Amino acid sequence: MSATPYKLVRVPTLKTVADFRNHIAALGIELPCEDAIVAGADSPLASPVANVTVNGKRIGNRVAIQPMEGWDGTITGGISEEMIRRWQRFGESGAKLIFGGEAMAVRADGRANPNQLILNEENKAGIARLRETLVAAHQERFGKTDDLVIGFQLTHSGRFCRPNDKKRWESRVAYRHPILDQKFNVTSDAQILTDAEIEELIQCYVRTAKIAADVGADFVDLKHCHGYLLHEFLGAHTRPGKYGGSFENRTRILREIIYGIRASGNFIDFGVRLSAFDFVPFRPDPALSQPGKLGPGIPEDYSHCLPYRYAFGVNPENPVTYDLRETFQFAELCADLGVKLLNLSAGSPYYNPHIQRPAAYPPSDGYQPAHDPLIDVARQLDVVRQVKQHLGEVRGVRVEGREPETPPPSVPLTSHLSPQPSPAVIGSAYSYLQEYLPHVAQYVVRHGWTDMVGLGRMVLSYPGLLADAMSQGTLTPKFICRTFSDCTTAPRNGLISGCYPLDKYYSAKPEFQKLKEIKKSVGA
């Protein structure tokens, strides 16, 4: 990592594919792309996903929308007009997989903000309306919904809980963390969830999965990413008892949630969004920070906590590099448990956003990029390739009509599960590719690096980016996300999230002026 600022080559200045490839070569990374955007049936992005069905449906193309929330629900966890508009645009996007919609808390005290959706009986009708709005918008624009698959993301925010006040952490954690505790106001062992509290939480997942099935979700995403609670448990090496220590114990929650949902008579399908690797937390370099200007990201001092036993998918001796051995194990476990969709991300937007969501401009609580963000894009794409390759080697592809048998809760967690075929793999971190997103997406799908391409904040400004690519072979540059991070800076400061620079719906709101003042004050 460079200790001095570098000059960013902005993607829009790369006018041709040759320019893009030359820049990639100069960076010394592998980030292949195709010569041109392919429109029509010949586009690899237009083909159905062959190796999996979800709720009996075959996913109609290779485009997924990642779960996003706007911090814009009601204080009781219900829906809002902004939320309805967002889900309508998801439906108009052309993506045939809606992976989660947005994070839905399994109980009120597990929310990351006071306006997050809560998937409960009180909000059931509103959440059903979100799904119906999305389906109707997709039907109107594309004329077909029997190949449209919609899941709900179930979550408990753990360390990032702020259920009552956008500015007050009410963290509940899996274990004490030597670096993150101070940042998120973890001051007492009483904030560690007990085994009994975990068992109670598992029943919350079982109940919310039933509501998801009742309102028509095709699957539930059991969220294991970005430092939220289930992801944190994957790194609970130092936790005693049955939910910490060994890999078997650290994955016990996933098993017990799935067994509990099946034992309840609910046969909804499963997806998992996973941070495939993590690094130590980062911060702005104080030597290169100035008033009103964040410094480039550097790792927090971790010399006092080596070997680093506080994360998942990280090299414990050098925790700014990954170690995928347990990531591969977890992917195999997902196959064993009958998980049909494995959505891969990395790190956390709260403490190392550059590895999770590569961007040219930082959120207000972040840091300037220390190197070209395309390096971070390439890392994620390569990790997805490695995971998919590993699954192919040990599990093969899912056999049509063959479904896994899920043991009842009485089956010991140490018992051996019979091998099952692979879940379909969805990759992330594409937004920073901008004009060249379709070129890279086509390549990675055509060459088997991933089954599907997942788009997140990009779709806030340009929901139909890949639909335009597939239908017209061209994009509309003025709508392309330039990773200004306003959609993150706004909620970090208590405002609703949206694309303030490119979506007139948000630039016309009074929050836009507040956001500009916030960014000016922190140099984001």
Coordinates of C-alpha atoms in Angstrom, one line a residue:
M1 CA 0.0 0.0 0.0
S2 CA 1.4 3.4 -1.0
A3 CA 2.3 5.8 1.8
T4 CA 1.9 8.8 -0.5
P5 CA -1.0 10.0 -2.5
Y6 CA -1.3 8.8 -6.1
K7 CA -2.9 10.4 -9.1
L8 CA -6.2 8.8 -9.8
V9 CA -6.9 7.9 -13.5
R10 CA -10.7 8.4 -13.7
V11 CA -12.5 5.7 -15.6
P12 CA -14.4 8.2 -17.9
T13 CA -11.1 9.5 -19.2
L14 CA -10.4 6.0 -20.6
K15 CA -12.2 6.5 -23.9
T16 CA -11.7 3.1 -25.5
V17 CA -11.5 -0.5 -24.5
A18 CA -7.8 -0.4 -25.5
D19 CA -7.3 2.5 -23.1
F20 CA -9.0 0.6 -20.3
R21 CA -6.8 -2.5 -21.0
N22 CA -3.7 -0.4 -21.1
H23 CA -4.5 1.1 -17.8
I24 CA -5.2 -2.3 -16.3
A25 CA -1.9 -3.6 -17.6
A26 CA -0.1 -0.6 -16.0
L27 CA -1.7 -1.5 -12.7
G28 CA -0.4 -5.0 -13.0
I29 CA -3.7 -6.7 -12.3
E30 CA -5.9 -9.2 -14.0
L31 CA -9.2 -7.6 -15.0
P32 CA -10.3 -9.0 -18.4
C33 CA -13.0 -7.5 -20.5
E34 CA -14.6 -8.1 -23.9
D35 CA -14.2 -5.8 -26.9
A36 CA -17.7 -4.6 -27.2
I37 CA -21.1 -4.6 -25.5
V38 CA -23.1 -7.5 -26.9
A39 CA -26.8 -6.9 -27.4
G40 CA -29.6 -9.4 -27.8
A41 CA -29.8 -13.1 -27.2
D42 CA -26.0 -13.5 -27.9
S43 CA -25.2 -11.6 -24.7
P44 CA -23.9 -13.9 -22.0
L45 CA -25.8 -11.8 -19.5
A46 CA -29.1 -12.6 -21.2
S47 CA -29.0 -16.3 -20.7
P48 CA -30.9 -18.0 -17.9
V49 CA -29.1 -19.5 -15.0
A50 CA -28.9 -23.1 -15.8
N51 CA -27.7 -24.8 -12.7
V52 CA -30.3 -23.8 -10.1
T53 CA -34.0 -23.2 -9.7
V54 CA -35.4 -21.2 -6.8
N55 CA -39.0 -21.8 -5.7
G56 CA -39.4 -23.7 -8.9
K57 CA -38.2 -20.8 -11.1
R58 CA -35.2 -20.6 -13.4
I59 CA -33.6 -17.2 -13.1
G60 CA -34.1 -15.4 -16.4
N61 CA -30.8 -13.7 -16.8
R62 CA -27.4 -13.2 -15.1
V63 CA -28.2 -9.8 -13.5
A64 CA -28.9 -9.5 -9.7
I65 CA -29.7 -6.4 -7.6
Q66 CA -28.0 -6.4 -4.3
P67 CA -29.9 -5.5 -1.1
M68 CA -30.0 -1.8 -0.3
E69 CA -31.8 0.2 2.2
G70 CA -32.5 3.9 2.3
W71 CA -32.8 4.6 6.0
D72 CA -36.3 5.8 5.0
G73 CA -38.9 3.5 6.5
T74 CA -41.1 4.4 9.4
I75 CA -40.0 4.3 13.0
T76 CA -42.0 1.2 13.5
G77 CA -40.2 -0.6 10.7
G78 CA -42.8 0.0 8.0
I79 CA -42.6 1.1 4.4
S80 CA -42.5 4.6 2.9
E81 CA -43.0 6.3 -0.4
E82 CA -39.3 6.5 -1.0
M83 CA -39.1 2.7 -0.4
I84 CA -41.9 2.0 -2.8
R85 CA -40.2 4.0 -5.5
R86 CA -36.9 2.2 -5.0
W87 CA -38.6 -1.2 -5.3
Q88 CA -40.4 -0.1 -8.4
R89 CA -37.1 0.9 -10.0
F90 CA -35.7 -2.5 -9.0
G91 CA -38.5 -4.1 -11.0
E92 CA -37.9 -1.8 -13.9
S93 CA -34.1 -2.6 -13.9
G94 CA -34.4 -5.8 -15.9
A95 CA -32.6 -7.8 -13.3
K96 CA -34.1 -11.3 -12.9
L97 CA -32.8 -11.8 -9.4
I98 CA -33.6 -9.4 -6.5
F99 CA -31.2 -10.6 -3.8
G100 CA -32.8 -9.3 -0.7
G101 CA -34.4 -6.0 -1.7
E102 CA -33.1 -4.4 1.4
A103 CA -32.0 -5.5 4.9
M104 CA -35.0 -6.5 7.0
A105 CA -34.4 -6.8 10.7
V106 CA -35.7 -10.0 12.4
R107 CA -36.5 -8.0 15.5
A108 CA -36.7 -4.3 16.4
D109 CA -33.6 -4.1 18.6
G110 CA -31.5 -5.6 15.8
R111 CA -31.9 -2.6 13.4
A112 CA -28.9 -0.7 12.0
N113 CA -31.0 2.5 12.1
P114 CA -34.4 3.5 13.5
N115 CA -36.0 3.5 10.0
Q116 CA -35.0 0.1 8.9
L117 CA -37.6 -2.4 7.8
I118 CA -38.7 -5.0 10.4
L119 CA -40.1 -8.2 9.0
N120 CA -43.0 -8.8 11.4
E121 CA -46.7 -9.3 11.4
E122 CA -47.4 -5.5 11.9
N123 CA -45.5 -4.7 8.7
K124 CA -46.5 -7.8 6.7
A125 CA -49.0 -6.0 4.4
G126 CA -46.6 -3.2 3.6
I127 CA -43.7 -5.5 2.8
A128 CA -46.1 -7.5 0.6
R129 CA -46.9 -4.2 -1.2
L130 CA -43.2 -3.7 -1.9
R131 CA -42.9 -7.0 -3.6
E132 CA -46.1 -6.5 -5.5
T133 CA -44.9 -3.1 -6.7
L134 CA -41.7 -4.6 -8.0
V135 CA -43.4 -7.5 -9.8
A136 CA -46.0 -5.2 -11.4
A137 CA -43.2 -2.8 -12.6
H138 CA -41.2 -5.7 -14.1
Q139 CA -44.3 -7.1 -15.8
E140 CA -45.2 -3.8 -17.3
R141 CA -41.8 -3.2 -18.8
F142 CA -40.6 -6.7 -19.7
G143 CA -43.9 -8.7 -20.0
K144 CA -42.7 -11.7 -18.1
T145 CA -42.3 -12.5 -14.4
D146 CA -42.2 -16.3 -14.2
D147 CA -38.4 -16.1 -14.4
L148 CA -38.1 -13.3 -11.8
V149 CA -36.8 -14.4 -8.4
I150 CA -37.2 -12.2 -5.3
G151 CA -35.6 -12.8 -1.9
F152 CA -35.8 -11.0 1.4
Q153 CA -32.6 -10.3 3.4
L154 CA -32.9 -11.3 7.0
T155 CA -30.5 -9.6 9.4
H156 CA -29.5 -8.6 12.9
S157 CA -27.1 -5.8 12.9
G158 CA -25.1 -6.9 15.9
R159 CA -22.2 -4.5 16.4
F160 CA -23.9 -1.9 14.2
C161 CA -27.2 -1.7 16.0
R162 CA -28.7 1.7 16.3
P163 CA -32.4 0.9 16.7
N164 CA -33.6 4.0 18.6
D165 CA -31.2 6.9 17.7
K166 CA -29.3 7.4 14.4
K167 CA -26.4 8.7 16.5
R168 CA -26.3 6.2 19.3
W169 CA -24.7 2.8 19.1
E170 CA -26.5 0.0 21.0
S171 CA -24.2 -2.7 19.9
R172 CA -24.6 -6.4 20.7
V173 CA -21.7 -8.5 19.7
A174 CA -20.4 -12.0 19.3
Y175 CA -17.1 -11.3 21.1
R176 CA -14.9 -8.4 22.2
H177 CA -12.8 -6.9 19.4
P178 CA -9.5 -5.2 20.3
I179 CA -9.9 -2.5 17.6
L180 CA -13.6 -2.2 16.8
D181 CA -14.9 -2.1 20.4
Q182 CA -13.9 1.6 20.9
K183 CA -15.4 2.7 17.6
F184 CA -18.8 1.2 18.2
N185 CA -19.0 1.9 22.0
V186 CA -18.6 -1.7 23.1
T187 CA -17.5 -1.2 26.7
S188 CA -18.8 -4.2 28.6
D189 CA -18.9 -8.0 28.3
A190 CA -22.6 -7.6 29.0
Q191 CA -23.0 -6.6 25.3
I192 CA -21.9 -10.1 24.2
L193 CA -24.9 -12.1 23.3
T194 CA -25.2 -15.2 25.5
D195 CA -25.9 -18.6 24.1
A196 CA -29.5 -18.4 25.4
E197 CA -30.0 -15.1 23.6
I198 CA -28.6 -16.6 20.4
E199 CA -31.1 -19.5 20.7
E200 CA -33.9 -17.0 21.1
L201 CA -32.6 -15.0 18.1
I202 CA -32.6 -18.1 16.0
Q203 CA -36.4 -18.4 16.6
C204 CA -36.8 -14.9 15.4
Y205 CA -35.2 -15.9 12.1
V206 CA -37.6 -18.9 11.9
R207 CA -40.6 -16.6 12.5
T208 CA -39.5 -14.0 9.9
A209 CA -38.8 -16.6 7.3
K210 CA -42.5 -17.7 7.7
I211 CA -43.7 -14.2 7.1
A212 CA -41.4 -13.9 4.0
A213 CA -42.9 -17.1 2.6
D214 CA -46.5 -15.9 3.4
V215 CA -46.0 -12.7 1.3
G216 CA -44.5 -14.4 -1.7
A217 CA -40.7 -14.2 -1.3
D218 CA -39.0 -17.0 -3.3
F219 CA -36.1 -17.2 -0.8
V220 CA -34.6 -15.7 2.3
D221 CA -31.0 -14.4 2.4
L222 CA -29.4 -15.3 5.8
K223 CA -27.0 -12.4 5.8
H224 CA -23.4 -13.3 6.7
C225 CA -21.6 -10.2 5.4
H226 CA -20.1 -6.7 6.2
G227 CA -19.6 -7.2 9.9
Y228 CA -23.3 -7.7 10.8
L229 CA -24.0 -10.3 13.5
L230 CA -24.0 -13.6 11.6
H231 CA -20.8 -12.5 9.7
E232 CA -19.2 -11.5 13.0
F233 CA -19.9 -15.0 14.4
L234 CA -17.8 -16.5 11.6
G235 CA -14.8 -14.6 13.1
A236 CA -15.7 -15.6 16.8
H237 CA -12.4 -17.6 17.2
T238 CA -12.0 -16.2 20.8
R239 CA -15.6 -16.9 21.9
P240 CA -16.0 -19.8 24.4
G241 CA -18.9 -22.2 24.2
K242 CA -20.9 -23.8 21.4
Y243 CA -21.1 -20.7 19.1
G244 CA -17.3 -19.9 19.1
G245 CA -13.9 -21.4 18.6
S246 CA -14.0 -24.1 16.0
F247 CA -15.3 -23.7 12.5
E248 CA -18.2 -26.1 13.4
N249 CA -19.2 -23.9 16.3
R250 CA -18.8 -20.6 14.4
T251 CA -21.2 -21.8 11.7
R252 CA -23.6 -23.4 14.2
I253 CA -26.1 -20.5 13.9
L254 CA -26.5 -21.0 10.1
R255 CA -27.2 -24.7 10.6
E256 CA -29.7 -24.1 13.5
I257 CA -31.5 -21.4 11.6
I258 CA -31.9 -23.6 8.5
Y259 CA -32.9 -26.6 10.6
G260 CA -35.4 -24.5 12.5
I261 CA -37.0 -23.1 9.4
R262 CA -37.4 -26.6 7.9
A263 CA -38.7 -28.1 11.2
S264 CA -41.4 -25.4 11.2
G265 CA -42.7 -26.8 7.9
N266 CA -41.4 -23.9 5.9
F267 CA -39.8 -24.9 2.6
I268 CA -38.8 -21.5 1.4
D269 CA -35.4 -21.6 -0.4
F270 CA -32.2 -20.1 1.0
G271 CA -29.5 -17.7 -0.1
V272 CA -26.5 -16.4 1.8
R273 CA -24.7 -13.1 1.2
L274 CA -21.2 -13.6 2.5
S275 CA -18.2 -11.4 3.0
A276 CA -15.7 -13.9 1.5
F277 CA -12.7 -12.3 3.2
D278 CA -12.0 -9.5 5.6
F279 CA -9.1 -7.2 6.5
V280 CA -8.3 -5.3 9.7
P281 CA -10.1 -2.0 10.1
F282 CA -8.7 1.0 8.2
R283 CA -8.5 4.7 9.0
P284 CA -7.4 7.9 7.2
D285 CA -3.6 8.3 7.4
P286 CA -3.2 11.1 10.0
A287 CA 0.2 12.2 8.4
L288 CA -1.6 12.9 5.1
S289 CA -4.9 14.2 6.5
Q290 CA -5.7 17.9 6.6
P291 CA -8.6 19.9 7.9
G292 CA -11.4 19.3 5.4
K293 CA -9.5 16.6 3.5
L294 CA -9.3 12.9 4.5
G295 CA -6.1 11.1 4.1
P296 CA -5.6 7.8 2.2
G297 CA -6.6 4.7 4.0
I298 CA -4.1 2.8 6.1
P299 CA -4.6 -0.2 8.5
E300 CA -5.2 0.5 12.1
D301 CA -2.3 -0.6 14.3
Y302 CA -2.8 -4.4 14.7
S303 CA 0.6 -5.2 16.2
H304 CA -0.9 -5.8 19.6
C305 CA -3.3 -8.4 18.4
L306 CA -1.3 -10.9 16.3
P307 CA -2.1 -13.6 15.4
Y308 CA -5.3 -11.8 14.3
R309 CA -8.2 -14.0 15.4
Y310 CA -11.0 -11.5 15.1
A311 CA -12.2 -11.9 11.5
F312 CA -13.1 -14.5 8.8
G313 CA -11.2 -15.2 5.6
V314 CA -8.2 -13.2 6.7
N315 CA -4.6 -14.2 7.1
P316 CA -4.0 -14.2 10.9
E317 CA -0.3 -13.4 10.5
N318 CA -0.8 -10.7 7.9
P319 CA -4.4 -9.4 8.2
V320 CA -4.2 -7.1 5.2
T321 CA -4.3 -10.2 3.0
Y322 CA -6.9 -12.9 2.7
D323 CA -7.0 -16.6 3.5
L324 CA -9.8 -18.5 1.7
R325 CA -9.4 -21.9 3.4
E326 CA -12.4 -21.3 5.6
T327 CA -14.3 -19.5 2.9
F328 CA -14.1 -22.6 0.8
Q329 CA -15.3 -24.7 3.8
F330 CA -18.2 -22.3 4.3
A331 CA -19.2 -22.5 0.6
E332 CA -19.2 -26.3 0.9
L333 CA -21.4 -26.1 4.0
C334 CA -23.9 -23.9 2.1
A335 CA -24.1 -26.6 -0.5
D336 CA -24.5 -29.3 2.1
L337 CA -27.4 -27.3 3.7
G338 CA -29.2 -26.8 0.4
V339 CA -28.4 -23.1 0.0
K340 CA -29.2 -22.3 -3.6
L341 CA -27.6 -18.9 -4.0
L342 CA -24.2 -17.8 -2.6
N343 CA -23.7 -14.0 -3.0
L344 CA -20.1 -12.9 -2.4
S345 CA -18.9 -9.6 -1.1
A346 CA -16.0 -8.6 1.2
G347 CA -15.1 -6.7 4.3
S348 CA -17.4 -4.0 5.7
P349 CA -18.5 -0.5 4.7
Y350 CA -18.1 0.5 8.4
Y351 CA -14.4 -0.2 8.8
N352 CA -12.7 -1.1 5.5
P353 CA -15.0 0.2 2.7
H354 CA -12.3 0.2 0.0
I355 CA -12.2 -3.6 -0.1
Q356 CA -16.0 -3.9 -0.1
R357 CA -17.2 -1.1 -2.3
P358 CA -14.3 0.3 -4.4
A359 CA -14.9 4.0 -5.0
A360 CA -13.1 7.2 -6.1
Y361 CA -14.6 9.3 -3.4
P362 CA -15.0 8.3 0.3
P363 CA -18.0 8.4 2.5
S364 CA -17.7 11.0 5.3
D365 CA -16.5 8.5 7.8
G366 CA -14.1 6.8 5.4
Y367 CA -10.8 7.7 3.8
Q368 CA -9.3 8.6 0.4
P369 CA -8.3 5.6 -1.8
A370 CA -4.6 4.8 -1.3
H371 CA -4.4 3.2 -4.7
D372 CA -6.5 2.7 -7.8
P373 CA -9.9 1.3 -6.8
L374 CA -9.7 -1.1 -9.8
I375 CA -7.2 -3.1 -7.8
D376 CA -9.9 -3.7 -5.2
V377 CA -12.4 -4.6 -7.9
A378 CA -10.0 -7.1 -9.4
R379 CA -9.4 -8.7 -6.0
Q380 CA -13.1 -9.3 -5.4
L381 CA -13.7 -10.7 -8.9
D382 CA -10.7 -13.1 -8.5
V383 CA -11.9 -14.3 -5.1
V384 CA -15.4 -15.1 -6.6
R385 CA -13.6 -17.0 -9.4
Q386 CA -11.7 -19.0 -6.8
V387 CA -14.8 -19.9 -4.8
K388 CA -16.8 -20.9 -7.8
Q389 CA -13.9 -23.0 -9.1
H390 CA -13.5 -24.7 -5.7
L391 CA -17.2 -25.5 -5.6
G392 CA -17.1 -26.9 -9.1
E393 CA -14.2 -29.1 -8.2
V394 CA -15.7 -30.5 -5.0
R395 CA -19.5 -30.4 -5.7
G396 CA -20.1 -30.1 -9.4
V397 CA -23.2 -28.3 -10.6
R398 CA -26.7 -28.6 -9.1
V399 CA -28.6 -31.5 -10.7
E400 CA -32.0 -30.6 -12.0
G401 CA -34.7 -32.0 -9.7
R402 CA -32.3 -33.1 -7.0
E403 CA -33.0 -31.4 -3.7
P404 CA -31.0 -31.7 -0.5
E405 CA -32.4 -33.4 2.6
T406 CA -32.2 -31.1 5.6
P407 CA -31.8 -32.9 8.9
P408 CA -34.3 -32.0 11.7
P409 CA -33.0 -30.0 14.7
S410 CA -32.5 -33.3 16.6
V411 CA -29.7 -34.3 14.3
P412 CA -26.3 -33.6 15.9
L413 CA -24.4 -30.7 14.3
T414 CA -21.3 -33.0 14.1
S415 CA -23.1 -35.5 11.9
H416 CA -21.8 -35.8 8.3
L417 CA -24.0 -34.3 5.7
S418 CA -24.2 -36.0 2.3
P419 CA -22.6 -34.0 -0.6
Q420 CA -24.9 -31.7 -2.5
P421 CA -24.5 -29.7 -5.7
S422 CA -23.2 -26.2 -5.8
P423 CA -25.3 -23.1 -5.3
A424 CA -25.3 -20.5 -8.0
V425 CA -22.6 -17.8 -7.3
I426 CA -23.2 -14.1 -7.5
G427 CA -20.3 -11.7 -7.6
S428 CA -20.0 -8.1 -6.4
A429 CA -17.9 -4.9 -6.7
Y430 CA -18.7 -4.0 -10.3
S431 CA -19.9 -0.4 -9.9
Y432 CA -16.5 1.2 -10.1
L433 CA -16.0 -0.2 -13.6
Q434 CA -18.5 2.4 -14.9
E435 CA -18.5 2.5 -18.7
Y436 CA -16.7 -0.9 -18.8
L437 CA -19.0 -2.7 -16.5
P438 CA -20.8 -4.6 -19.3
H439 CA -17.5 -5.5 -21.0
V440 CA -16.1 -7.0 -17.8
A441 CA -19.5 -8.6 -16.7
Q442 CA -19.8 -10.3 -20.1
Y443 CA -16.3 -11.8 -19.8
V444 CA -16.7 -13.1 -16.2
V445 CA -20.0 -14.8 -17.0
R446 CA -19.0 -16.2 -20.3
H447 CA -15.8 -17.6 -18.9
G448 CA -17.3 -19.0 -15.7
W449 CA -15.8 -16.7 -13.1
T450 CA -19.3 -16.2 -11.7
D451 CA -22.8 -17.3 -12.4
M452 CA -24.3 -13.8 -12.0
V453 CA -23.3 -10.2 -11.7
G454 CA -24.6 -8.3 -8.7
L455 CA -25.2 -4.6 -8.8
G456 CA -25.7 -2.5 -5.7
R457 CA -25.5 1.3 -5.5
M458 CA -25.0 1.6 -9.2
V459 CA -28.7 0.9 -9.7
L460 CA -29.8 3.9 -7.6
S461 CA -28.6 6.2 -10.4
Y462 CA -29.1 3.9 -13.3
P463 CA -31.4 0.9 -12.6
G464 CA -31.5 -0.2 -16.3
L465 CA -27.7 -0.1 -17.0
L466 CA -27.4 -3.8 -17.9
A467 CA -30.9 -3.9 -19.4
D468 CA -29.7 -1.1 -21.8
A469 CA -26.5 -3.0 -22.5
M470 CA -28.4 -6.2 -23.3
S471 CA -31.1 -4.5 -25.4
Q472 CA -29.2 -1.7 -27.1
G473 CA -25.5 -2.4 -26.8
T474 CA -25.0 1.1 -25.4
L475 CA -25.2 3.0 -22.1
T476 CA -26.3 6.5 -21.1
P477 CA -23.2 8.0 -19.6
K478 CA -25.0 10.8 -17.6
F479 CA -26.7 8.2 -15.4
I480 CA -23.6 6.1 -14.6
C481 CA -22.6 6.1 -11.0
R482 CA -19.3 7.8 -10.4
T483 CA -19.0 6.4 -6.8
F484 CA -19.4 9.8 -5.1
S485 CA -20.5 7.8 -2.0
D486 CA -23.3 10.3 -1.2
C487 CA -25.6 7.3 -0.8
T488 CA -23.4 6.2 2.1
T489 CA -22.5 9.6 3.5
A490 CA -26.2 10.6 3.8
P491 CA -27.3 7.8 6.1
R492 CA -24.0 7.9 8.1
N493 CA -25.2 11.4 9.0
G494 CA -28.8 10.6 9.7
L495 CA -30.2 11.5 6.3
I496 CA -32.1 9.3 3.9
S497 CA -30.1 7.5 1.3
G498 CA -30.3 7.9 -2.4
C499 CA -28.3 9.1 -5.4
Y500 CA -28.2 12.8 -4.8
P501 CA -25.9 13.7 -7.7
L502 CA -27.7 11.9 -10.5
D503 CA -31.3 11.2 -9.4
K504 CA -33.4 14.4 -9.5
Y505 CA -35.8 12.9 -7.0
Y506 CA -33.2 13.2 -4.4
S507 CA -31.3 16.4 -5.6
A508 CA -34.7 18.2 -5.2
K509 CA -35.0 17.3 -1.5
P510 CA -33.9 19.6 1.3
E511 CA -31.5 16.9 2.5
F512 CA -29.3 17.6 -0.5
Q513 CA -28.2 21.0 0.9
K514 CA -27.5 19.4 4.3
L515 CA -25.5 16.7 2.6
K516 CA -23.4 19.3 0.7
E517 CA -22.5 21.0 4.0
I518 CA -21.6 17.7 5.6
K519 CA -19.3 16.8 2.8
K520 CA -17.6 20.1 2.8
S521 CA -16.9 20.0 6.5
V522 CA -15.2 16.6 6.4
G523 CA -13.5 16.7 3.0
A524 CA -15.3 13.7 1.6

